[in-house]
Coordinates of C-alpha atoms and ligand atoms in Angstrom, one line a residue:
M42 CA 0.0 0.0 0.0
S43 CA 2.7 2.5 1.0
S44 CA 4.6 1.9 -2.2
S45 CA 1.7 2.9 -4.4
L46 CA 1.0 5.8 -2.1
K47 CA 4.6 6.9 -3.0
N48 CA 3.5 6.6 -6.6
I49 CA 0.8 9.2 -6.3
W50 CA 3.3 11.4 -4.5
N51 CA 5.8 11.0 -7.3
I52 CA 3.5 11.9 -10.1
L53 CA 2.5 15.2 -8.4
T54 CA 4.6 18.2 -9.4
P55 CA 5.9 20.5 -6.6
L56 CA 3.1 22.9 -7.3
D57 CA 0.5 20.1 -7.1
K58 CA 1.9 19.1 -3.8
R59 CA 1.6 22.6 -2.5
K60 CA -2.0 22.7 -3.6
L61 CA -2.7 19.4 -2.1
S62 CA -1.3 20.6 1.2
V63 CA -3.5 23.7 1.2
V64 CA -6.6 21.6 0.4
S65 CA -5.6 19.1 3.2
I66 CA -5.2 21.9 5.7
L67 CA -8.5 23.4 4.7
V68 CA -10.2 20.0 5.1
I69 CA -8.7 19.5 8.6
F70 CA -9.6 23.0 9.6
V71 CA -13.2 22.5 8.6
T72 CA -13.3 19.3 10.6
I73 CA -12.1 21.1 13.7
I74 CA -14.7 23.9 13.3
E75 CA -17.3 21.2 12.7
S76 CA -16.4 19.4 15.9
I77 CA -16.5 22.7 17.8
G78 CA -20.0 23.2 16.4
V79 CA -21.0 19.8 17.7
V80 CA -19.5 20.5 21.1
S81 CA -21.0 24.0 21.3
I82 CA -24.5 22.5 21.4
M83 CA -23.7 20.8 24.8
P84 CA -23.6 23.8 27.1
F85 CA -26.8 25.1 25.5
L86 CA -28.6 21.8 26.0
A87 CA -27.2 21.5 29.6
V88 CA -28.5 24.9 30.7
L89 CA -31.8 24.4 28.8
A90 CA -32.4 21.1 30.6
N91 CA -31.2 22.4 34.0
P92 CA -30.8 26.2 34.4
E93 CA -29.2 25.5 37.8
S94 CA -26.2 24.0 36.1
A95 CA -25.1 27.5 35.0
Q96 CA -24.1 28.1 38.6
Q97 CA -23.0 24.6 39.5
N98 CA -20.7 23.6 36.5
F99 CA -17.3 25.2 36.6
L100 CA -17.0 25.7 32.9
L101 CA -20.5 27.1 32.4
K102 CA -20.0 29.5 35.3
K103 CA -16.9 30.8 33.6
I104 CA -18.8 31.4 30.3
Y105 CA -21.7 32.9 32.3
V106 CA -19.3 35.5 33.8
L107 CA -17.5 36.0 30.5
L108 CA -20.7 36.8 28.6
G109 CA -21.8 39.2 31.4
V110 CA -25.4 38.0 31.4
N111 CA -27.9 38.4 34.3
T112 CA -30.6 35.8 33.9
S113 CA -30.4 32.2 32.9
N114 CA -33.0 32.8 30.1
Q115 CA -30.6 35.4 28.7
F116 CA -27.8 32.9 29.1
I117 CA -29.7 30.3 27.1
V118 CA -30.4 32.8 24.3
Y119 CA -26.7 33.7 24.2
L120 CA -25.5 30.1 24.2
G121 CA -28.0 29.2 21.5
C122 CA -26.9 32.1 19.3
I123 CA -23.2 31.2 19.7
S124 CA -23.8 27.6 18.8
L125 CA -25.9 28.7 15.8
V126 CA -23.2 31.0 14.6
I127 CA -20.6 28.3 14.8
V128 CA -22.8 25.8 13.0
V129 CA -23.6 28.3 10.2
F130 CA -20.0 29.3 9.9
S131 CA -18.9 25.7 9.7
A132 CA -21.5 25.0 7.0
F133 CA -20.2 28.0 5.0
L134 CA -16.6 26.7 5.4
K135 CA -17.7 23.3 4.3
V136 CA -19.0 24.7 1.1
I137 CA -15.7 26.4 0.4
A138 CA -13.7 23.4 1.3
Q139 CA -15.9 21.2 -0.9
Y140 CA -15.4 23.5 -3.8
S141 CA -11.6 23.7 -3.4
L142 CA -11.5 20.0 -3.1
N143 CA -13.5 19.4 -6.3
R144 CA -11.6 22.1 -8.1
F145 CA -8.3 20.6 -7.0
S146 CA -9.1 17.1 -8.0
N147 CA -10.7 17.9 -11.4
L148 CA -7.9 20.3 -12.4
Q149 CA -5.5 17.6 -11.4
R150 CA -7.2 15.3 -13.9
H151 CA -6.5 18.0 -16.5
Y152 CA -2.8 18.5 -15.5
F153 CA -2.2 14.8 -15.4
S154 CA -3.6 14.2 -18.9
S155 CA -1.9 17.2 -20.5
R156 CA 1.4 16.3 -19.0
L157 CA 1.1 12.7 -20.1
L158 CA 0.3 13.8 -23.7
D159 CA 3.3 16.1 -23.6
I160 CA 5.5 13.2 -22.3
Y161 CA 4.2 10.9 -25.1
L162 CA 4.8 13.5 -27.8
K163 CA 8.4 13.8 -26.6
Q164 CA 9.1 10.1 -27.2
N165 CA 11.0 8.8 -30.2
Y166 CA 9.2 7.4 -33.2
S167 CA 10.3 3.9 -32.1
F168 CA 8.2 4.3 -28.9
F169 CA 5.1 4.6 -31.0
I170 CA 5.7 1.6 -33.2
Q171 CA 5.9 -0.5 -30.1
R172 CA 2.8 0.9 -28.4
N173 CA -0.9 0.5 -29.2
S174 CA -2.5 3.9 -30.0
A175 CA -5.8 2.9 -28.4
D176 CA -4.0 2.0 -25.2
L177 CA -2.3 5.4 -25.1
T178 CA -5.6 7.1 -25.7
K179 CA -7.1 5.1 -22.9
I180 CA -4.4 6.0 -20.5
I181 CA -4.7 9.7 -21.2
L182 CA -8.5 9.9 -21.1
N183 CA -9.6 7.1 -18.9
D184 CA -6.8 5.9 -16.5
V185 CA -6.0 9.5 -15.5
D186 CA -9.6 9.9 -14.6
Q187 CA -9.5 6.8 -12.5
V188 CA -6.4 8.0 -10.7
V189 CA -8.5 11.1 -9.7
W190 CA -11.7 9.3 -8.6
G191 CA -10.0 6.2 -7.4
V192 CA -6.9 7.5 -5.6
L193 CA -6.8 11.2 -5.1
K194 CA -10.4 11.8 -4.0
P195 CA -10.4 8.7 -1.7
L196 CA -7.1 9.9 -0.1
L197 CA -8.7 13.3 0.7
T198 CA -11.8 11.5 2.0
V199 CA -9.8 9.4 4.4
L200 CA -8.1 12.5 5.6
S201 CA -11.2 14.5 6.2
Y202 CA -13.3 11.7 7.7
G203 CA -10.4 10.3 9.6
F204 CA -10.3 13.6 11.4
I205 CA -14.0 13.5 12.1
V206 CA -13.8 10.0 13.5
I207 CA -10.8 11.0 15.7
A208 CA -12.6 14.2 16.8
M209 CA -15.8 12.2 17.7
I210 CA -13.9 9.6 19.6
L211 CA -12.1 12.4 21.6
I212 CA -15.4 14.1 22.4
L213 CA -17.0 10.9 23.5
I214 CA -13.9 9.9 25.5
F215 CA -14.3 13.2 27.4
Y216 CA -18.0 12.3 28.0
D217 CA -17.7 8.5 28.7
P218 CA -14.3 6.9 28.0
L219 CA -15.4 3.3 28.3
M220 CA -18.4 3.7 25.9
A221 CA -16.4 5.7 23.4
L222 CA -13.6 3.2 23.2
T223 CA -16.0 0.3 23.0
I224 CA -17.9 1.9 20.1
A225 CA -14.7 2.9 18.3
S226 CA -13.1 -0.5 18.6
V227 CA -16.2 -2.3 17.5
I228 CA -16.6 -0.1 14.4
I229 CA -12.9 -0.1 13.5
A230 CA -12.6 -3.9 14.0
F231 CA -15.6 -4.6 11.9
Y232 CA -14.4 -2.5 9.0
M233 CA -10.9 -3.9 9.2
L234 CA -12.4 -7.4 9.0
M235 CA -14.5 -6.4 6.0
F236 CA -11.5 -4.9 4.3
L237 CA -9.4 -8.0 4.8
V238 CA -12.2 -10.1 3.4
V239 CA -12.6 -8.0 0.2
K240 CA -9.0 -7.0 -0.4
T241 CA -7.9 -9.9 -2.5
F242 CA -11.1 -10.0 -4.4
M243 CA -10.9 -6.3 -5.1
K244 CA -7.4 -6.7 -6.5
R245 CA -8.5 -9.5 -8.8
I246 CA -11.5 -7.7 -10.3
S247 CA -9.4 -4.5 -10.6
Q248 CA -7.0 -6.3 -12.9
E249 CA -9.8 -7.8 -15.0
Y250 CA -11.5 -4.5 -15.1
S251 CA -8.6 -2.6 -16.6
K252 CA -7.9 -5.4 -19.1
A253 CA -11.5 -5.3 -20.2
N254 CA -11.4 -1.5 -20.5
Q255 CA -8.4 -1.7 -22.7
E256 CA -10.2 -4.2 -24.9
R257 CA -13.2 -1.9 -25.1
Y258 CA -11.1 1.0 -26.4
Q259 CA -9.2 -1.2 -28.8
S260 CA -12.3 -2.7 -30.3
C261 CA -13.8 0.7 -30.9
Q262 CA -10.8 2.1 -32.5
E263 CA -10.2 -0.9 -34.7
V264 CA -13.8 -1.3 -35.9
F265 CA -14.2 2.4 -36.8
G266 CA -10.6 2.7 -38.1
G267 CA -11.1 0.0 -40.7
I268 CA -14.9 0.1 -41.3
K269 CA -14.6 -0.9 -44.9
D270 CA -12.6 -4.0 -44.1
V271 CA -15.0 -4.8 -41.3
M272 CA -18.0 -4.6 -43.6
I273 CA -16.6 -6.5 -46.5
N274 CA -15.2 -9.3 -44.2
H275 CA -18.3 -9.4 -42.0
A276 CA -16.2 -8.8 -39.0
H277 CA -18.9 -6.9 -37.2
D278 CA -20.0 -9.9 -35.2
Y279 CA -16.4 -10.5 -34.0
Y280 CA -15.9 -6.9 -33.0
Y281 CA -19.4 -6.5 -31.5
E282 CA -18.9 -9.6 -29.4
R283 CA -15.5 -8.6 -28.3
F284 CA -16.7 -5.2 -27.3
D285 CA -19.9 -6.6 -25.7
R286 CA -18.1 -9.2 -23.6
N287 CA -15.5 -6.7 -22.3
S288 CA -18.0 -3.9 -21.8
R289 CA -20.1 -6.3 -19.6
I290 CA -17.1 -7.3 -17.5
H291 CA -16.2 -3.7 -17.2
A292 CA -19.7 -2.8 -16.0
R293 CA -20.0 -5.9 -13.7
H294 CA -16.7 -5.2 -11.9
L295 CA -17.6 -1.6 -11.5
A296 CA -20.9 -2.6 -9.9
A297 CA -19.1 -5.1 -7.6
Q298 CA -16.6 -2.4 -6.6
E299 CA -19.4 0.0 -5.7
S300 CA -21.4 -2.6 -3.9
L301 CA -18.5 -3.9 -1.9
G302 CA -18.0 -0.3 -0.8
Q303 CA -21.6 0.0 0.4
I304 CA -22.5 -3.4 1.9
P305 CA -20.9 -2.8 5.4
L306 CA -23.0 0.3 5.9
H307 CA -26.2 -1.8 5.8
V308 CA -24.7 -4.6 7.9
M309 CA -23.4 -2.0 10.4
E310 CA -26.8 -0.2 10.5
T311 CA -28.5 -3.4 11.3
I312 CA -26.0 -4.3 13.9
G313 CA -26.3 -0.9 15.5
Y314 CA -30.0 -1.0 15.5
G315 CA -30.0 -4.4 17.1
C316 CA -27.5 -3.4 19.7
L317 CA -29.7 -0.4 20.7
I318 CA -32.7 -2.6 21.1
L319 CA -30.8 -5.2 23.1
L320 CA -29.3 -2.5 25.3
A321 CA -32.8 -1.1 26.0
I322 CA -34.2 -4.5 26.8
F323 CA -31.2 -5.2 29.0
L324 CA -31.7 -2.0 30.9
V325 CA -35.4 -2.6 31.3
L326 CA -34.8 -6.1 32.7
Q327 CA -32.5 -4.5 35.2
N328 CA -35.5 -2.5 36.4
H329 CA -34.1 0.9 35.3
S330 CA -36.7 3.6 34.7
V331 CA -37.4 5.1 31.3
G332 CA -36.0 8.4 32.5
T333 CA -32.5 6.9 32.9
I334 CA -32.7 4.6 29.9
L335 CA -33.5 7.2 27.3
P336 CA -30.5 9.5 27.7
V337 CA -28.1 6.5 27.5
I338 CA -29.8 5.2 24.4
G339 CA -29.8 8.7 23.0
L340 CA -26.1 9.2 23.5
Y341 CA -25.3 5.8 21.9
G342 CA -27.6 6.7 19.0
V343 CA -26.0 10.2 18.5
A344 CA -22.5 8.7 18.6
A345 CA -23.3 6.0 16.1
Y346 CA -25.1 8.5 13.9
R347 CA -22.0 10.7 13.8
M348 CA -19.3 8.0 13.5
L349 CA -20.9 5.5 11.2
P350 CA -21.1 7.6 8.0
A351 CA -17.5 8.7 8.6
A352 CA -16.3 5.2 9.2
Q353 CA -18.3 4.0 6.2
N354 CA -16.8 6.7 3.9
I355 CA -13.3 5.9 5.0
Y356 CA -13.9 2.2 4.3
R357 CA -15.4 3.0 0.9
A358 CA -12.5 5.3 0.1
I359 CA -10.0 2.5 1.0
T360 CA -11.7 -0.1 -1.1
T361 CA -12.0 2.3 -4.1
Y362 CA -8.3 3.0 -3.6
K363 CA -7.6 -0.7 -3.6
F364 CA -9.6 -1.1 -6.8
S365 CA -7.6 1.7 -8.5
E366 CA -4.1 0.9 -7.2
H367 CA -3.4 -1.2 -10.2
I368 CA -4.2 1.7 -12.6
L369 CA -2.2 4.1 -10.5
N370 CA 0.8 1.9 -10.8
G371 CA 0.4 1.8 -14.5
V372 CA 0.0 5.6 -14.9
S373 CA 2.9 6.3 -12.6
H374 CA 5.0 4.0 -14.8
E375 CA 4.0 6.2 -17.8
F376 CA 5.1 9.3 -16.0
E377 CA 8.5 7.7 -15.6
L378 CA 9.0 8.0 -19.3
D379 CA 9.6 11.6 -18.6
S380 CA 13.0 10.9 -17.1
N381 CA 14.1 8.7 -20.1
E382 CA 17.0 10.0 -22.1
V383 CA 14.8 10.4 -25.2
K384 CA 14.2 13.7 -26.9
Q385 CA 13.6 15.7 -23.7
T386 CA 13.8 19.4 -24.1
I387 CA 17.4 19.5 -25.2
R388 CA 18.2 22.8 -26.8
Q389 CA 18.3 22.1 -30.5
E390 CA 21.5 22.9 -32.4
M391 CA 20.9 24.4 -35.8
I392 CA 21.8 22.2 -38.7
K393 CA 22.8 23.6 -42.0
F394 CA 22.5 21.7 -45.2
N395 CA 24.7 22.9 -48.0
Y396 CA 26.7 19.9 -49.3
R397 CA 25.6 16.4 -48.7
I398 CA 23.6 13.7 -46.8
E399 CA 25.7 10.7 -45.8
L400 CA 24.9 7.3 -44.4
E401 CA 28.0 5.7 -42.9
D402 CA 27.9 1.9 -42.4
V403 CA 24.3 2.0 -41.3
S404 CA 22.8 -1.2 -39.9
F405 CA 19.3 -1.5 -38.4
A406 CA 17.1 -4.0 -36.6
Y407 CA 13.7 -3.2 -35.0
P408 CA 13.8 -3.2 -31.2
N409 CA 11.1 -5.9 -31.0
S410 CA 13.1 -8.3 -33.2
P411 CA 16.8 -7.4 -32.7
E412 CA 18.1 -10.6 -34.3
K413 CA 16.5 -9.8 -37.7
K414 CA 18.8 -7.3 -39.4
I415 CA 16.7 -5.2 -41.8
L416 CA 19.6 -3.1 -43.2
E417 CA 23.3 -4.1 -43.1
H418 CA 26.3 -1.8 -43.7
I419 CA 24.6 0.7 -45.9
N420 CA 27.0 3.5 -47.2
L421 CA 25.7 6.2 -49.5
T422 CA 26.1 9.9 -50.2
I423 CA 23.5 12.3 -51.7
D424 CA 24.8 15.6 -52.8
K425 CA 22.7 18.7 -52.4
N426 CA 20.2 19.3 -55.2
N427 CA 20.7 15.8 -56.5
S428 CA 18.2 13.0 -56.4
L429 CA 18.4 9.4 -55.2
G430 CA 16.0 6.7 -56.3
I431 CA 15.6 3.6 -54.1
T432 CA 14.0 0.5 -55.5
G433 CA 13.7 -3.1 -54.2
K434 CA 11.1 -5.6 -53.5
S435 CA 8.6 -5.0 -50.8
G436 CA 9.9 -5.8 -47.4
S437 CA 13.5 -5.1 -48.4
G438 CA 13.7 -2.2 -46.0
K439 CA 13.2 0.9 -48.2
S440 CA 10.8 2.6 -45.8
T441 CA 13.0 1.7 -42.9
L442 CA 16.0 3.3 -44.6
M443 CA 14.0 6.4 -45.3
D444 CA 12.8 6.6 -41.6
I445 CA 16.5 6.5 -40.7
M446 CA 17.3 9.4 -43.1
L447 CA 14.4 11.3 -41.7
G448 CA 15.8 10.9 -38.2
L449 CA 12.7 9.0 -37.0
L450 CA 14.6 5.8 -36.3
Q451 CA 18.1 5.7 -35.0
P452 CA 20.5 3.3 -36.7
T453 CA 21.5 0.3 -34.6
S454 CA 25.0 1.0 -35.7
G455 CA 26.5 3.5 -38.1
L456 CA 25.8 7.2 -38.6
L457 CA 23.6 9.7 -40.5
K458 CA 25.6 12.8 -41.3
I459 CA 24.5 16.1 -42.8
D460 CA 27.4 18.2 -44.1
G461 CA 29.6 15.9 -42.0
E462 CA 27.6 16.7 -38.8
V463 CA 26.3 13.6 -37.0
I464 CA 22.6 13.7 -36.5
N465 CA 21.6 12.9 -32.8
H466 CA 19.1 13.9 -30.2
S467 CA 20.4 17.4 -30.0
N468 CA 19.9 18.3 -33.7
V469 CA 17.4 15.9 -35.1
Q470 CA 14.5 18.3 -34.8
S471 CA 16.5 21.0 -36.6
W472 CA 17.2 18.5 -39.4
Q473 CA 13.5 17.5 -39.6
S474 CA 12.5 21.1 -40.0
L475 CA 14.5 21.2 -43.3
V476 CA 12.8 18.2 -44.8
S477 CA 9.4 17.1 -46.1
Y478 CA 8.0 13.7 -46.3
V479 CA 5.4 12.2 -48.5
P480 CA 4.4 8.8 -47.1
Q481 CA 2.8 5.9 -48.9
F482 CA -0.5 6.6 -47.2
I483 CA -1.2 10.2 -46.6
Y484 CA -2.7 11.0 -43.2
L485 CA -5.5 13.6 -43.7
A486 CA -7.2 15.3 -40.8
D487 CA -10.9 16.2 -40.8
M488 CA -10.2 19.8 -41.6
T489 CA -10.3 22.0 -44.7
V490 CA -8.2 21.4 -47.8
A491 CA -6.0 24.4 -47.0
E492 CA -5.5 23.3 -43.4
N493 CA -4.4 19.9 -44.6
I494 CA -1.9 21.4 -47.0
A495 CA -0.5 23.7 -44.4
F496 CA -0.6 20.8 -41.9
G497 CA -0.1 21.7 -38.2
I498 CA -0.4 25.4 -38.7
A499 CA -3.2 27.4 -37.1
K500 CA -5.9 28.5 -39.6
D501 CA -5.3 32.2 -39.3
Q502 CA -1.5 31.8 -39.9
I503 CA -1.8 29.9 -43.2
D504 CA -0.1 31.6 -46.1
F505 CA -2.8 31.1 -48.7
Q506 CA -0.6 32.0 -51.7
L507 CA 1.9 29.4 -50.7
V508 CA -0.9 26.8 -50.3
Q509 CA -2.1 27.5 -53.8
N510 CA 1.4 27.4 -55.3
A511 CA 2.0 24.1 -53.6
A512 CA -1.3 22.7 -54.9
K513 CA -0.5 23.8 -58.4
L514 CA 2.9 22.1 -58.4
A515 CA 1.3 19.0 -57.1
Q516 CA -1.3 19.1 -59.9
I517 CA -4.3 19.3 -57.6
D518 CA -5.2 23.0 -57.8
E519 CA -7.5 22.4 -60.7
F520 CA -9.4 19.7 -58.9
I521 CA -9.8 21.8 -55.7
T522 CA -11.0 24.9 -57.4
Q523 CA -13.3 23.3 -59.9
N524 CA -14.7 20.1 -58.2
L525 CA -14.9 21.0 -54.5
K526 CA -17.8 23.2 -53.5
D527 CA -15.9 25.5 -51.2
G528 CA -12.6 25.2 -52.9
Y529 CA -9.7 25.4 -50.5
N530 CA -12.2 25.7 -47.6
T531 CA -13.9 22.4 -48.2
M532 CA -13.9 20.0 -45.3
I533 CA -12.5 16.7 -46.6
G534 CA -14.0 14.4 -44.0
E535 CA -12.4 12.0 -41.6
R536 CA -9.1 10.8 -43.1
G537 CA -10.0 12.4 -46.4
I538 CA -12.9 10.1 -47.0
L539 CA -14.2 12.4 -49.8
L540 CA -11.1 12.1 -51.9
S541 CA -9.8 9.4 -54.1
G542 CA -6.4 7.7 -53.5
G543 CA -4.7 9.8 -56.2
Q544 CA -6.2 13.0 -54.9
R545 CA -5.1 12.2 -51.4
Q546 CA -1.6 11.5 -52.6
R547 CA -1.4 14.8 -54.5
L548 CA -2.6 16.6 -51.4
G549 CA 0.3 14.9 -49.5
I550 CA 2.7 16.2 -52.1
A551 CA 1.3 19.7 -51.8
R552 CA 1.7 19.5 -48.1
A553 CA 5.3 18.5 -48.5
L554 CA 5.9 21.4 -50.9
Y555 CA 4.1 24.0 -48.6
K556 CA 6.9 23.5 -46.1
Q557 CA 9.4 24.7 -48.8
P558 CA 11.8 22.0 -47.8
Q559 CA 15.5 21.6 -48.8
V560 CA 15.0 17.9 -49.0
I561 CA 11.9 16.0 -50.1
F562 CA 11.5 12.4 -49.2
M563 CA 8.9 10.3 -51.1
D564 CA 7.9 6.8 -50.1
E565 CA 6.1 5.3 -53.1
A566 CA 4.2 8.5 -53.2
T567 CA 3.1 8.1 -56.8
S568 CA 2.5 4.4 -57.0
A569 CA -1.2 4.8 -56.2
L570 CA -1.7 7.2 -59.1
D571 CA -2.9 6.3 -62.5
T572 CA -0.3 6.5 -65.2
K573 CA -1.5 9.8 -66.6
T574 CA -1.5 11.5 -63.2
E575 CA 1.7 9.8 -62.2
K576 CA 3.3 11.2 -65.3
A577 CA 2.0 14.7 -64.6
V578 CA 3.2 14.5 -60.9
N579 CA 6.5 13.1 -62.0
E580 CA 6.9 16.0 -64.4
A581 CA 6.2 18.4 -61.5
I582 CA 8.7 16.6 -59.4
K583 CA 11.2 16.6 -62.2
S584 CA 10.8 20.4 -62.6
L585 CA 12.0 20.7 -59.0
S586 CA 15.1 18.6 -59.6
G587 CA 18.2 20.6 -59.5
K588 CA 16.4 23.0 -57.1
M589 CA 15.7 20.6 -54.4
T590 CA 17.3 17.4 -53.0
M591 CA 15.1 14.4 -53.5
V592 CA 15.0 10.9 -52.2
I593 CA 12.4 8.8 -54.0
I594 CA 11.3 5.3 -53.2
A595 CA 9.5 3.7 -56.1
H596 CA 8.1 0.4 -57.1
R597 CA 8.7 0.9 -60.8
E598 CA 12.2 1.6 -61.9
S599 CA 10.8 3.9 -64.6
A600 CA 9.7 6.3 -61.9
V601 CA 13.2 6.8 -60.6
A602 CA 14.9 6.6 -64.0
D603 CA 15.7 10.3 -64.0
C604 CA 17.4 10.3 -60.6
N605 CA 21.1 11.1 -60.4
K606 CA 21.7 8.0 -58.3
L607 CA 20.0 4.6 -57.9
L608 CA 20.1 2.3 -54.9
R609 CA 18.6 -1.2 -55.1
L610 CA 17.9 -2.9 -51.8
Ligands
ADP160 P1 9.7 -1.8 -47.7 O1 9.4 -0.4 -47.4 O2 10.9 -2.0 -48.5 O3 8.5 -2.6 -48.2 P2 9.9 -1.9 -44.8 O4 11.1 -1.0 -44.5 O5 8.6 -1.3 -44.5 O6 10.0 -2.5 -46.3 O7 10.1 -3.1 -43.9 C1 11.3 -3.9 -43.9 C2 11.1 -5.1 -43.0 O8 11.1 -4.6 -41.7 C3 9.9 -5.9 -43.2 O9 10.4 -7.3 -43.2 C4 9.0 -5.7 -42.0 O10 8.5 -6.9 -41.6 C5 10.0 -5.2 -41.0 N1 9.3 -4.2 -40.2 C6 8.8 -3.0 -40.6 N2 8.3 -2.3 -39.6 C7 8.5 -3.0 -38.4 C8 8.3 -2.8 -37.1 N3 7.7 -1.7 -36.6 N4 8.7 -3.7 -36.2 C9 9.3 -4.8 -36.6 N5 9.6 -5.1 -37.9 C10 9.2 -4.2 -38.8
MG161 MG1 7.6 0.7 -47.7

């Protein structure tokens, strides 16, 4: 338990910790005021029941003198007002404390997920090829949520109600030590026992719960991501069942978690009720009068009424925490990625590209299959404003080689050099800012055509002239202006669903050109086009040759026939 408590402490920033301390202090302060409110009713009731006590009781006498009152009626009014003021004040404080608590925990959810997204975005490309994107989404949106409701809130609950229980026990000890300790130990022992019973079960369902949740996210993402394949292959049943099964487990375990947190209250209420009746019967059988029985029963009743909800809330918080411990450990593990050596916020050194790109004895194997060498001892040089064509059968490592030249993947051995400068963590971003990349499958966002060409640039900062020039070069301007109803402002649908493969590809080329790169990398960028368009696009590309450095992967040797150099893998 303490090790995962350390986890929550570790993922809080110093500022978060300070806020948590302030909220905790506020919560404790409210508890103290609340207890004073409860106590303040006692002198009022005592004098109300027996006006003589104002003169007999040492403490009351002190207050009597302090208030400077003359009659016991006046004294009762004063005491009542004081008690009322304290109770009202504590209610007011409670509202403030509740608000700061809610604000703190909900903002914490926001800080956690923003920070996590930032940490993920700082990772290397190789991190993303090893992780499932649905899983990352789930951690940012769902697991962080659970850390807040399952860990942070319960901890604050334990803190505040813990103080209430302690305060109540202290008050009761003052009144009747034996009774107070008996009630306290019965309640605590009962809840401890309950907790020991459900602990292991909680742990098991918590693991199944988070596994099912992951499956839920994954099935959704996969089914909608590949809806065409799903429909053609009649895979709906498979995906529906997979989602349905896991969603049911998810719901059932959540229900079990909630119920296990509630059951003891009902048991405890029943026990408490039974005990009160037994006590009354016992006292009656001992021939006590009603006058002496009622106050005793009343006191027991009030004590139970105050302590039970508090004990119950603490118990529920601890079981919820137990249920979420597993998720907390996972999330805190993700936060540890922050300290990895990866990109970090190393200040980028500027890279200049005036002469050549070199690969020196580059070998590469993917981290998940290190024994399978994809590339071995590749040496090559591309001079500025020259072009390199890469061919080879599929699976020969063309795209992998390009990823290395793009600085997305780091060679297992060997070097990538620009003008003799080795590319590493400290300059890779600067290198990437000089290059453009047209992949085999263009990723299009559900935004306007112009926003997709000027990808990643806020709408009001787009250079429209540049967008149009890029589109003209990529042979897509005509289509955009004549066939799309809003021209460059047409929304193109999720992943460009309104466009054909060739149009998407040309948009991708326009995007690459918008960046005005010094080097353009194309990975089978034109293989999806029909011969006529391919020819037109190749003409456009050719018109750039001599003005721009190009690395082109192509299926057909004819597509790279004009390159200055050829590499066959
Ligand atoms: P090409 O572009 O020439 O068709 P790739 O560079 O895409 O080939 O892939 C080369 C080899 O690397 C293939 O055998 C493929 O199985 C393997 N490969 C590609 N991506 C990964 C990856 N993320 N993890 C492990 N192996 C991979
Ligand atoms: Mg490829």
